[in-house]
Coordinates of C-alpha atoms in Angstrom, one line a residue:
Chain D
X906 CA 0.0 0.0 0.0
X907 CA 1.6 3.3 -1.0
X908 CA 1.4 6.5 1.0
X909 CA -1.5 8.0 -1.1
X910 CA -3.7 5.0 -0.5
X911 CA -2.9 5.1 3.3
X912 CA -3.9 8.8 3.4
X913 CA -7.1 8.0 1.4
X914 CA -8.1 5.3 3.9
X915 CA -7.3 7.5 6.9
X916 CA -9.3 10.4 5.5
X917 CA -12.2 8.1 4.5
X918 CA -12.3 6.6 8.0
X919 CA -12.5 10.1 9.5
X920 CA -15.2 11.1 7.0
X921 CA -17.4 8.1 7.6
X922 CA -17.1 8.5 11.4
X923 CA -17.9 12.2 11.1
X924 CA -20.9 11.6 8.8
X925 CA -22.2 9.0 11.3
X926 CA -21.8 11.4 14.2
X927 CA -23.7 14.1 12.2
X928 CA -26.9 12.0 12.5
X929 CA -26.2 10.4 15.9
X930 CA -24.9 13.4 17.9
X931 CA -27.5 14.5 20.4
X932 CA -26.4 18.1 20.4
X933 CA -27.1 20.0 17.1
X934 CA -24.0 22.2 17.5
X935 CA -21.8 19.1 17.8
X936 CA -23.6 17.6 14.7
X937 CA -22.9 20.8 12.7
X938 CA -19.3 20.7 13.8
X939 CA -19.0 17.0 12.7
X940 CA -20.5 18.1 9.3
X941 CA -17.7 20.7 9.1
X942 CA -15.1 17.9 9.8
X943 CA -16.6 15.7 7.0
X944 CA -16.5 18.6 4.6
X945 CA -12.8 19.2 5.4
X946 CA -11.9 15.5 4.9
X947 CA -13.9 15.4 1.7
X948 CA -11.8 18.3 0.5
X949 CA -8.7 16.3 1.4
X950 CA -9.9 13.3 -0.6
X951 CA -10.5 15.6 -3.6
X952 CA -7.0 16.9 -3.2
X953 CA -5.8 13.3 -3.5
X954 CA -7.6 13.1 -6.8
X955 CA -5.6 16.2 -8.0
X956 CA -8.8 18.3 -8.1
X957 CA -7.4 21.1 -6.1
X958 CA -9.8 23.8 -7.2
X959 CA -12.9 21.8 -6.2
X960 CA -11.3 20.8 -2.9
X961 CA -10.3 24.4 -2.0
X962 CA -13.7 25.8 -3.1
X963 CA -15.5 23.2 -1.0
X964 CA -13.6 24.2 2.0
X965 CA -13.9 27.9 1.2
X966 CA -17.7 27.9 0.5
X967 CA -19.1 25.2 2.7
X968 CA -16.7 25.4 5.7
X969 CA -15.8 29.0 5.5
X970 CA -19.3 30.5 4.8
X971 CA -22.2 28.2 4.8
X972 CA -21.4 26.2 7.9
X973 CA -20.5 29.4 9.8
X974 CA -24.0 30.7 9.2
X975 CA -25.5 27.3 10.0
X976 CA -23.7 27.3 13.3
X977 CA -24.7 30.9 13.8
X978 CA -28.4 29.8 13.6
X979 CA -28.1 26.5 15.4
X980 CA -26.3 28.0 18.4
X981 CA -29.1 30.4 18.9
X982 CA -31.9 27.8 18.8
X983 CA -33.3 26.8 22.1
X984 CA -33.7 23.1 21.5
X985 CA -35.4 20.6 23.8
X986 CA -33.6 17.4 23.1
X987 CA -36.4 15.1 24.3
X988 CA -39.0 16.7 22.1
X989 CA -36.6 16.3 19.2
X990 CA -36.7 12.5 19.6
X991 CA -40.5 12.2 19.8
X992 CA -41.2 12.1 16.1
X993 CA -38.6 9.4 15.4
X994 CA -41.1 6.6 14.6
X995 CA -43.4 8.7 12.5
X996 CA -40.6 9.9 10.3
X997 CA -38.9 6.5 10.1
X998 CA -40.8 5.2 6.9
X999 CA -40.0 8.3 4.8
X1000 CA -36.4 8.5 6.1
X1001 CA -35.9 4.8 5.4
X1002 CA -37.3 5.2 1.8
X1003 CA -34.9 8.0 1.1
X1004 CA -32.0 6.1 2.6
X1005 CA -32.7 3.0 0.4
X1006 CA -33.0 5.2 -2.7
X1007 CA -29.5 6.7 -1.8
X1008 CA -28.0 3.3 -1.3
X1009 CA -29.4 2.1 -4.7
X1010 CA -28.0 5.2 -6.5
X1011 CA -24.6 4.7 -4.9
X1012 CA -24.6 1.0 -5.8
X1013 CA -25.3 2.0 -9.4
X1014 CA -22.3 4.3 -9.5
X1015 CA -19.9 2.0 -7.6
X1016 CA -21.0 -1.2 -9.4
X1017 CA -20.4 0.6 -12.7
X1018 CA -19.0 -2.4 -14.5
X1019 CA -22.5 -3.7 -15.1
X1020 CA -23.5 -0.5 -16.7
X1021 CA -20.6 -0.2 -19.2
X1022 CA -18.7 2.5 -17.2
X1023 CA -15.5 0.4 -17.6
X1024 CA -15.6 1.3 -21.3
X1025 CA -14.6 4.8 -20.4
X1026 CA -10.9 5.3 -20.7
X1027 CA -8.9 6.4 -17.7
X1028 CA -8.1 10.1 -18.0
X1029 CA -4.4 10.6 -18.9
X1030 CA -2.1 11.8 -16.1
X1031 CA -1.7 15.5 -15.8
X1032 CA 1.4 17.0 -17.3
X1033 CA 3.7 19.3 -15.4
X1034 CA 2.4 22.9 -15.3
X1035 CA -1.2 21.6 -15.5
X1036 CA -3.5 24.0 -13.7
X1037 CA -6.8 22.5 -12.5
X1038 CA -8.2 26.0 -12.0
X1039 CA -7.3 27.2 -15.5
X1040 CA -8.7 24.1 -17.2
X1041 CA -12.0 24.3 -15.3
X1042 CA -12.3 28.0 -16.1
X1043 CA -11.6 27.3 -19.8
X1044 CA -14.3 24.6 -20.0
X1045 CA -16.9 26.6 -18.1
X1046 CA -16.5 29.6 -20.3
X1047 CA -16.2 27.8 -23.6
X1048 CA -17.9 24.4 -23.9
X1049 CA -20.4 24.8 -21.0
X1050 CA -21.0 28.5 -21.1
X1051 CA -24.8 28.3 -21.5
X1052 CA -25.5 25.8 -18.7
X1053 CA -23.1 27.8 -16.6
X1054 CA -24.8 31.1 -17.2
X1055 CA -28.2 29.4 -16.7
X1056 CA -27.1 28.1 -13.3
X1057 CA -25.9 31.5 -12.3
X1058 CA -29.2 33.0 -13.3
X1059 CA -31.0 30.4 -11.2
X1060 CA -28.9 31.3 -8.3
X1061 CA -29.6 35.0 -8.8
X1062 CA -33.3 34.4 -8.8
X1063 CA -33.0 32.3 -5.7
X1064 CA -31.1 35.1 -4.0
X1065 CA -33.6 37.8 -5.0
X1066 CA -36.5 35.6 -3.8
X1067 CA -34.8 35.0 -0.5
X1068 CA -34.3 38.7 0.0
X1069 CA -37.8 39.6 -1.0
X1070 CA -39.3 36.9 1.2
X1071 CA -37.6 38.2 4.3
X1072 CA -37.7 41.9 3.5
X1073 CA -40.2 43.8 5.6
X1074 CA -40.7 47.5 5.9
X1075 CA -41.3 48.3 9.5
X1076 CA -43.2 51.4 10.3
X1077 CA -42.2 53.8 13.0
X1078 CA -38.5 53.0 12.9
X1079 CA -36.2 55.9 13.5
X1080 CA -33.7 55.8 10.7
X1081 CA -30.4 57.6 10.7
X1082 CA -28.6 58.5 7.6
X1083 CA -24.9 57.9 8.4
X1084 CA -23.6 60.4 5.7
X1085 CA -25.8 63.1 7.3
X1086 CA -24.5 62.1 10.7
X1087 CA -20.9 62.4 9.6
X1088 CA -21.4 65.9 8.1
X1089 CA -23.0 67.3 11.2
X1090 CA -21.3 70.4 12.5
X1091 CA -21.2 71.6 16.0
X1092 CA -23.5 74.5 15.2
X1093 CA -26.3 72.2 14.2
X1094 CA -26.5 70.5 17.5
X1095 CA -25.2 72.9 20.2
X1096 CA -26.3 76.5 20.8
X1097 CA -24.4 78.8 23.0
X1098 CA -26.7 81.1 24.9
X1099 CA -25.4 84.1 26.7
X1100 CA -27.4 85.0 29.7
X1101 CA -26.8 87.0 32.8
X1102 CA -25.5 85.3 35.9
X1103 CA -28.1 84.1 38.4
X1104 CA -28.2 86.1 41.6
X1105 CA -29.3 84.4 44.9
Chain Z
X1119 CA 24.3 24.4 0.8
X1120 CA 23.5 21.2 -1.3
X1121 CA 26.9 19.7 -0.4
X1122 CA 26.4 20.4 3.3
X1123 CA 22.9 18.8 3.3
X1124 CA 24.1 15.7 1.5
X1125 CA 25.3 13.7 4.5
X1126 CA 22.3 14.8 6.6
X1127 CA 19.8 13.6 4.0
X1128 CA 21.6 10.2 3.7
X1129 CA 21.4 9.8 7.5
X1130 CA 17.6 10.2 7.4
X1131 CA 17.1 8.1 4.3
X1132 CA 13.6 7.9 2.9
X1133 CA 12.3 10.0 5.8
X1134 CA 14.4 13.0 4.5
X1135 CA 11.6 14.9 2.7
X1136 CA 9.4 14.9 5.8
X1137 CA 12.3 15.9 8.0
X1138 CA 13.4 18.7 5.6
X1139 CA 9.8 20.0 5.4
X1140 CA 9.5 20.0 9.1
X1141 CA 12.8 21.9 9.4
X1142 CA 11.4 24.5 7.0
X1143 CA 8.2 24.8 9.0
X1144 CA 10.2 25.4 12.1
X1145 CA 12.3 28.0 10.3
X1146 CA 9.1 29.9 9.4
X1147 CA 7.1 29.4 12.7
X1148 CA 9.9 30.2 15.2
X1149 CA 10.8 33.7 13.8
X1150 CA 7.0 34.3 13.4
X1151 CA 6.4 33.6 17.1
X1152 CA 9.3 35.7 18.1
X1153 CA 7.9 38.5 15.8
X1154 CA 4.5 38.1 17.4
X1155 CA 6.0 38.4 20.9
X1156 CA 7.8 41.6 20.0
X1157 CA 4.8 43.0 18.1
X1158 CA 3.0 43.1 21.4
X1159 CA 5.9 45.2 22.8
X1160 CA 5.9 47.3 19.7
X1161 CA 2.2 47.9 20.0
X1162 CA 2.5 49.0 23.6
X1163 CA 5.4 51.2 22.8
X1164 CA 3.9 52.8 19.7
X1165 CA 0.6 53.5 21.3
X1166 CA 2.4 54.7 24.4
X1167 CA 4.4 57.3 22.3
X1168 CA 1.2 58.3 20.4
X1169 CA -0.4 59.0 23.7
X1170 CA 2.7 60.8 25.1
X1171 CA 3.5 58.0 27.5
X1172 CA 6.7 55.9 27.6
X1173 CA 5.2 52.4 27.5
X1174 CA 6.8 49.4 29.2
X1175 CA 10.4 50.2 30.2
X1176 CA 11.0 48.1 33.4
X1177 CA 11.8 44.5 32.4
X1178 CA 15.2 44.2 30.8
X1179 CA 17.1 47.0 29.0
X1180 CA 14.5 49.6 27.7
X1181 CA 11.8 47.1 28.5
X1182 CA 13.0 44.7 25.8
X1183 CA 12.3 41.6 27.9
X1184 CA 8.7 42.5 28.6
X1185 CA 7.2 40.0 26.1
X1186 CA 9.3 37.2 27.5
X1187 CA 8.0 38.0 31.0
X1188 CA 4.4 38.2 29.7
X1189 CA 4.8 34.8 28.0
X1190 CA 6.2 33.2 31.2
X1191 CA 3.4 34.5 33.2
X1192 CA 0.8 33.1 30.8
X1193 CA 2.6 29.8 30.6
X1194 CA 2.5 29.2 34.4
X1195 CA -1.1 30.3 34.9
X1196 CA -3.8 27.7 35.4
X1197 CA -6.3 27.0 32.6
X1198 CA -9.7 27.1 34.2
X1199 CA -12.5 25.3 32.5
X1200 CA -15.9 26.7 33.7
X1201 CA -18.1 24.0 35.2
X1202 CA -20.9 24.6 32.7
X1203 CA -18.6 24.6 29.7
X1204 CA -18.5 22.0 26.9
X1205 CA -15.1 20.8 27.9
X1206 CA -13.8 19.3 24.6
X1207 CA -14.9 22.2 22.5
X1208 CA -13.6 24.7 25.1
X1209 CA -10.1 23.3 24.6
X1210 CA -10.6 23.0 20.9
X1211 CA -11.5 26.7 20.4
X1212 CA -8.0 28.2 20.9
X1213 CA -6.4 25.4 18.9
X1214 CA -8.7 26.1 16.0
X1215 CA -8.0 29.8 16.3
X1216 CA -4.2 29.5 16.0
X1217 CA -3.9 26.5 13.6
X1218 CA -5.2 28.3 10.4
X1219 CA -3.3 31.4 11.1
X1220 CA -0.1 29.4 11.2
X1221 CA -1.0 27.0 8.3
X1222 CA -1.6 29.9 6.0
X1223 CA 2.1 30.7 6.0
X1224 CA 2.8 27.6 4.0
X1225 CA 2.1 29.5 0.7
X1226 CA 3.6 32.8 1.5
X1227 CA 6.6 33.5 -0.8
X1228 CA 9.4 35.2 1.2
X1229 CA 11.9 35.6 -1.7
X1230 CA 12.3 34.3 -5.3
X1231 CA 11.8 30.6 -4.8
X1232 CA 11.7 30.8 -1.0
X1233 CA 8.3 29.4 -0.3
X1234 CA 7.3 26.2 1.7
X1235 CA 4.6 25.1 -0.8
X1236 CA 4.7 26.6 -4.2
X1237 CA 1.2 25.5 -5.2
X1238 CA -0.6 26.7 -8.3
X1239 CA -3.8 27.7 -6.4
X1240 CA -1.9 29.5 -3.6
X1241 CA -4.2 32.4 -3.4
X1242 CA -7.3 30.2 -3.2
X1243 CA -5.7 28.0 -0.6
X1244 CA -4.9 31.1 1.4
X1245 CA -8.5 32.3 1.2
X1246 CA -9.8 28.8 2.2
X1247 CA -7.5 28.6 5.2
X1248 CA -8.2 32.1 6.4
X1249 CA -11.9 31.5 6.1
X1250 CA -11.6 28.8 8.7
X1251 CA -10.2 31.2 11.3
X1252 CA -13.6 32.2 12.5
X1253 CA -14.3 28.7 13.9
X1254 CA -11.9 29.2 16.8
X1255 CA -13.9 32.2 17.9
X1256 CA -17.3 30.8 17.4
X1257 CA -16.5 27.5 19.1
X1258 CA -14.8 29.3 22.0
X1259 CA -17.8 31.6 22.4
X1260 CA -20.4 28.8 22.4
X1261 CA -18.4 26.3 24.5
X1262 CA -17.8 28.9 27.3
X1263 CA -21.6 28.7 28.0
X1264 CA -21.7 32.3 29.1
X1265 CA -23.4 35.4 27.8
X1266 CA -20.6 37.8 26.8
X1267 CA -18.5 35.2 25.0
X1268 CA -21.6 34.1 23.1
X1269 CA -22.4 37.7 22.0
X1270 CA -18.8 38.2 21.0
X1271 CA -18.7 35.1 18.9
X1272 CA -21.9 36.0 17.2
X1273 CA -20.4 39.4 16.3
X1274 CA -17.3 37.7 15.1
X1275 CA -19.1 35.3 12.8
X1276 CA -21.2 38.0 11.2
X1277 CA -18.2 40.4 10.8
X1278 CA -15.7 37.9 9.5
X1279 CA -18.1 36.4 6.9
X1280 CA -19.1 39.9 5.7
X1281 CA -15.6 41.2 5.2
X1282 CA -14.4 38.0 3.6
X1283 CA -16.6 38.8 0.6
X1284 CA -15.1 42.2 0.0
X1285 CA -11.6 40.7 0.5
X1286 CA -12.4 37.9 -2.0
X1287 CA -13.5 40.4 -4.7
X1288 CA -10.3 42.5 -4.1
X1289 CA -8.3 39.3 -4.6
X1290 CA -10.2 38.5 -7.8
X1291 CA -9.0 41.9 -9.2
X1292 CA -5.4 40.9 -8.4
X1293 CA -5.6 37.5 -10.0
X1294 CA -7.3 39.0 -13.0
X1295 CA -4.4 41.2 -13.8
X1296 CA -1.7 38.8 -12.9
X1297 CA -3.6 35.9 -14.6
X1298 CA -2.3 33.5 -12.0
X1299 CA -3.2 32.1 -8.6
X1300 CA 0.4 31.4 -7.7
X1301 CA 1.7 34.0 -5.2
X1302 CA 5.2 33.9 -6.6
X1303 CA 3.9 34.5 -10.1
X1304 CA 1.7 37.4 -8.8
X1305 CA 4.9 39.0 -7.4
X1306 CA 6.8 38.4 -10.6
X1307 CA 3.9 39.9 -12.7
X1308 CA 4.3 43.2 -10.7
X1309 CA 8.0 43.5 -11.7
X1310 CA 7.3 44.5 -15.3
X1311 CA 5.6 47.3 -17.2
X1312 CA 6.3 50.8 -18.4
X1313 CA 7.4 52.2 -15.1
X1314 CA 9.6 49.2 -14.3
X1315 CA 11.5 49.8 -17.6
X1316 CA 12.0 53.4 -16.5
X1317 CA 13.5 52.2 -13.3
X1318 CA 10.6 53.2 -11.1
X1319 CA 9.4 49.7 -10.2
X1320 CA 7.2 50.8 -7.3
X1321 CA 4.8 52.6 -9.8
X1322 CA 4.2 49.3 -11.6
X1323 CA 3.2 47.4 -8.5
X1324 CA -0.5 46.5 -8.2
X1325 CA -1.3 49.2 -5.6
X1326 CA -1.5 51.9 -8.3
X1327 CA -3.9 50.4 -10.9
X1328 CA -5.8 48.8 -8.1
X1329 CA -5.8 51.6 -5.6
X1330 CA -9.4 51.2 -4.4
X1331 CA -8.9 47.5 -4.0
X1332 CA -5.7 48.1 -2.1
X1333 CA -7.5 50.3 0.4
X1334 CA -10.5 47.9 0.6
X1335 CA -8.2 44.9 1.2
X1336 CA -6.2 46.7 3.9
X1337 CA -9.3 47.8 5.8
X1338 CA -11.0 44.5 5.3
X1339 CA -7.9 42.9 6.6
X1340 CA -8.1 45.0 9.8
X1341 CA -11.7 44.0 10.1
X1342 CA -11.0 40.4 9.5
X1343 CA -8.4 40.2 12.3
X1344 CA -10.8 41.9 14.6
X1345 CA -8.4 44.7 15.4
X1346 CA -9.4 48.3 16.4
X1347 CA -11.4 50.1 15.1
X1348 CA -13.3 47.0 14.2
X1349 CA -12.8 45.2 17.5
X1350 CA -16.4 45.0 18.6
X1351 CA -15.8 41.3 19.0
X1352 CA -13.8 41.9 22.1
X1353 CA -14.9 45.4 22.8
X1354 CA -14.2 45.7 26.5
X1355 CA -16.9 48.3 27.2
X1356 CA -19.7 46.2 25.7
X1357 CA -18.8 42.5 26.0
X1358 CA -15.7 42.6 28.3
X1359 CA -13.3 40.5 26.1
X1360 CA -15.8 38.7 23.9
X1361 CA -15.0 35.1 23.2
X1362 CA -11.9 35.2 25.5
X1363 CA -13.7 36.1 28.7
X1364 CA -13.6 32.6 30.2
X1365 CA -10.1 31.8 29.1
X1366 CA -7.0 32.0 31.2
X1367 CA -3.3 31.1 30.9
X1368 CA -2.0 29.5 27.8
X1369 CA -5.5 29.0 26.3
X1370 CA -6.0 32.8 26.3
X1371 CA -2.4 33.3 25.0
X1372 CA -3.3 31.1 22.0
X1373 CA -6.1 33.5 21.0
X1374 CA -3.7 36.4 21.5
X1375 CA -0.9 34.7 19.4
X1376 CA -3.5 33.9 16.7
X1377 CA -4.6 37.5 16.5
X1378 CA -1.1 38.8 16.2
X1379 CA -0.1 36.1 13.7
X1380 CA -3.1 37.1 11.6
X1381 CA -1.9 40.7 11.7
X1382 CA 1.4 39.5 10.4
X1383 CA -0.3 37.5 7.7
X1384 CA -2.5 40.3 6.5
X1385 CA 0.5 42.6 6.4
X1386 CA 2.5 40.1 4.4
X1387 CA -0.4 39.4 2.1
X1388 CA -0.9 43.1 1.4
X1389 CA 2.8 43.5 0.7
X1390 CA 2.9 40.5 -1.6
X1391 CA -0.3 41.2 -3.5
X1392 CA -0.2 45.0 -3.8
X1393 CA 3.3 46.1 -3.0
X1394 CA 5.5 43.7 -5.0
X1395 CA 6.6 41.4 -2.2
X1396 CA 10.4 41.0 -2.2
X1397 CA 10.9 43.4 -5.2
X1398 CA 12.8 46.6 -4.6
X1399 CA 11.1 49.9 -5.2
X1400 CA 13.7 51.2 -7.8
X1401 CA 15.5 49.1 -10.3
X1402 CA 18.9 50.3 -9.2
X1403 CA 18.7 48.4 -5.8
X1404 CA 18.7 44.6 -5.8
X1405 CA 15.6 42.7 -4.6
X1406 CA 15.5 40.6 -1.5
X1407 CA 13.7 39.4 1.5
X1408 CA 14.5 42.6 3.5
X1409 CA 12.1 44.5 1.2
X1410 CA 9.2 42.2 2.1
X1411 CA 10.2 42.6 5.8
X1412 CA 10.2 46.4 5.5
X1413 CA 6.8 46.5 3.7
X1414 CA 5.3 44.1 6.3
X1415 CA 6.7 46.2 9.1
X1416 CA 5.1 49.3 7.6
X1417 CA 1.6 47.6 7.5
X1418 CA 2.0 46.4 11.0
X1419 CA 2.7 49.9 12.0
X1420 CA -0.5 51.0 10.2
X1421 CA -2.4 48.4 12.3
X1422 CA -1.1 50.0 15.5
X1423 CA -1.5 53.5 14.2
X1424 CA -5.2 52.8 13.4
X1425 CA -5.7 51.4 16.8
X1426 CA -4.3 54.5 18.5
X1427 CA -6.2 56.9 16.2
X1428 CA -9.7 55.7 15.5
X1429 CA -12.6 55.2 18.0
X1430 CA -14.4 51.9 17.8
X1431 CA -17.1 51.5 15.1
X1432 CA -20.7 51.0 16.1
X1433 CA -21.7 47.5 15.1
X1434 CA -24.4 48.4 12.6
X1435 CA -21.9 50.8 11.0
X1436 CA -19.4 47.9 10.6
X1437 CA -22.0 45.9 8.7
X1438 CA -23.0 48.9 6.6
X1439 CA -19.4 49.6 5.6
X1440 CA -18.9 45.9 4.7
X1441 CA -22.1 45.3 2.8
X1442 CA -23.2 48.6 1.4
X1443 CA -19.9 50.3 0.7
X1444 CA -17.1 47.8 0.2
X1445 CA -18.9 45.1 -1.7
X1446 CA -20.5 47.5 -4.3
X1447 CA -17.1 49.2 -4.8
X1448 CA -15.3 45.9 -5.3
X1449 CA -18.0 44.6 -7.6
X1450 CA -17.7 47.6 -9.8
X1451 CA -14.0 47.6 -9.8
X1452 CA -13.9 43.9 -10.9
X1453 CA -15.9 44.9 -14.0
X1454 CA -13.7 48.0 -14.6
X1455 CA -10.5 45.9 -14.4
X1456 CA -11.9 43.2 -16.6
X1457 CA -13.0 45.7 -19.3
X1458 CA -9.7 47.6 -18.9
X1459 CA -7.8 44.4 -19.6
X1460 CA -9.8 43.6 -22.7
X1461 CA -9.6 47.2 -24.1
X1462 CA -6.6 48.5 -26.1
X1463 CA -5.6 50.7 -23.1
X1464 CA -4.6 47.5 -21.2
X1465 CA -1.3 47.9 -19.4
X1466 CA -1.0 44.2 -18.6
X1467 CA -0.1 42.8 -21.9

């Protein structure tokens, strides 16, 4: 077993353990942190496959941004752990169905030799000076430019919808304009009044 | 050098690459930690002089041993874990705070070819590692099981995520004009151009064509490291010390070291990305590591200068500056730079 394989097995073991803990951890914050761990190890496995751009972007987007906001919300929830367990049996059939579907899909991918996937040639090894990022960018903006732009448009729509769903105009809120605040002079706020001294 | 290392490498045999890399890591981290220690002294001295005080001058000649004394004190103090705290995460917090701020140094180029990991996607890797810095703060705040640390960590999460966006867009401009993610290549790409041929290299560095991005990056860097005037995360008049309230001894010191190591990192990154890294300002003088050190020292001084000068931002103003000022500016400038590059007026051919 060469070094790469060893690293792969170590990372995979950590990832499987972390993924298991995501669904078994009692505390939602711990579960979210285990999800972070599984993302990081998944990034490591992608690095082993020489897909450095995807690996780094996975860590940057999911670990650095999405999960931070996730934790942000989960930490502020006031969760009663006993009530969380109540619905277990009623949700079990749906959950089991989705689980079985996932297992079947993975089996289709992993058992690829029955579906003619072996006919695909192994991609040639990368030459020196090969940049994963450059190649991905070239493909995205030449061969796949329309699907790519379509996906970005979908994301934009989702973003606008999310904002418009949560946007609410509250009445009676005192609003300050920072640029007006900054340009305020002393004369606008303070008035010096000259008056005769009080006599007892 | 090669001949000297030959017998040593034979002694270690196949383990030599690992040993050699470890040696390089020590050669980066040890001076960094020493620099961090003396940055705390410099901070107290600089702010002292700015406020017409003297600053620490009792321990050692001219107070030069002050950081050593501080370090010893923190080392020998007990680490107290609050009874209601989540113990494992409480210990993990400071570790997660310092680990990314040290790991990020692996891609920093100190001189031509002097870099631990000369990876193609260096800039992306740096962004990914620095985006993980916030976890130390969040976990520490939550695991402490206490009000002020929790408020501090919530502020940190929101602030660091917001300013990362502006920082990322500023970096996109840099990688657009250097058409590379490799930090060494980014430095090399700054050492050419019309002004460089005239001998005035410092005018061909990225800071001039990307002046708005340079300023946005520097300010976002200050916000990202939670330094004054953006230090609401640990604003003592509001949340005592934020996520660090419950920490003592070395656990507290790790947060402290991480913050100062991050200051170093932001300063080095600003120098590498916008001020030509190890390149010398005029063609007549040779390049070298000392130029990078000088530029970094200047930005570190700016950090201290800003702390002594500006009052702390109000929290909503921090969010406004990040989302409503910096992000629109950077978005527009990305388009400006992209159009500029494609136009006949492009200076990056």
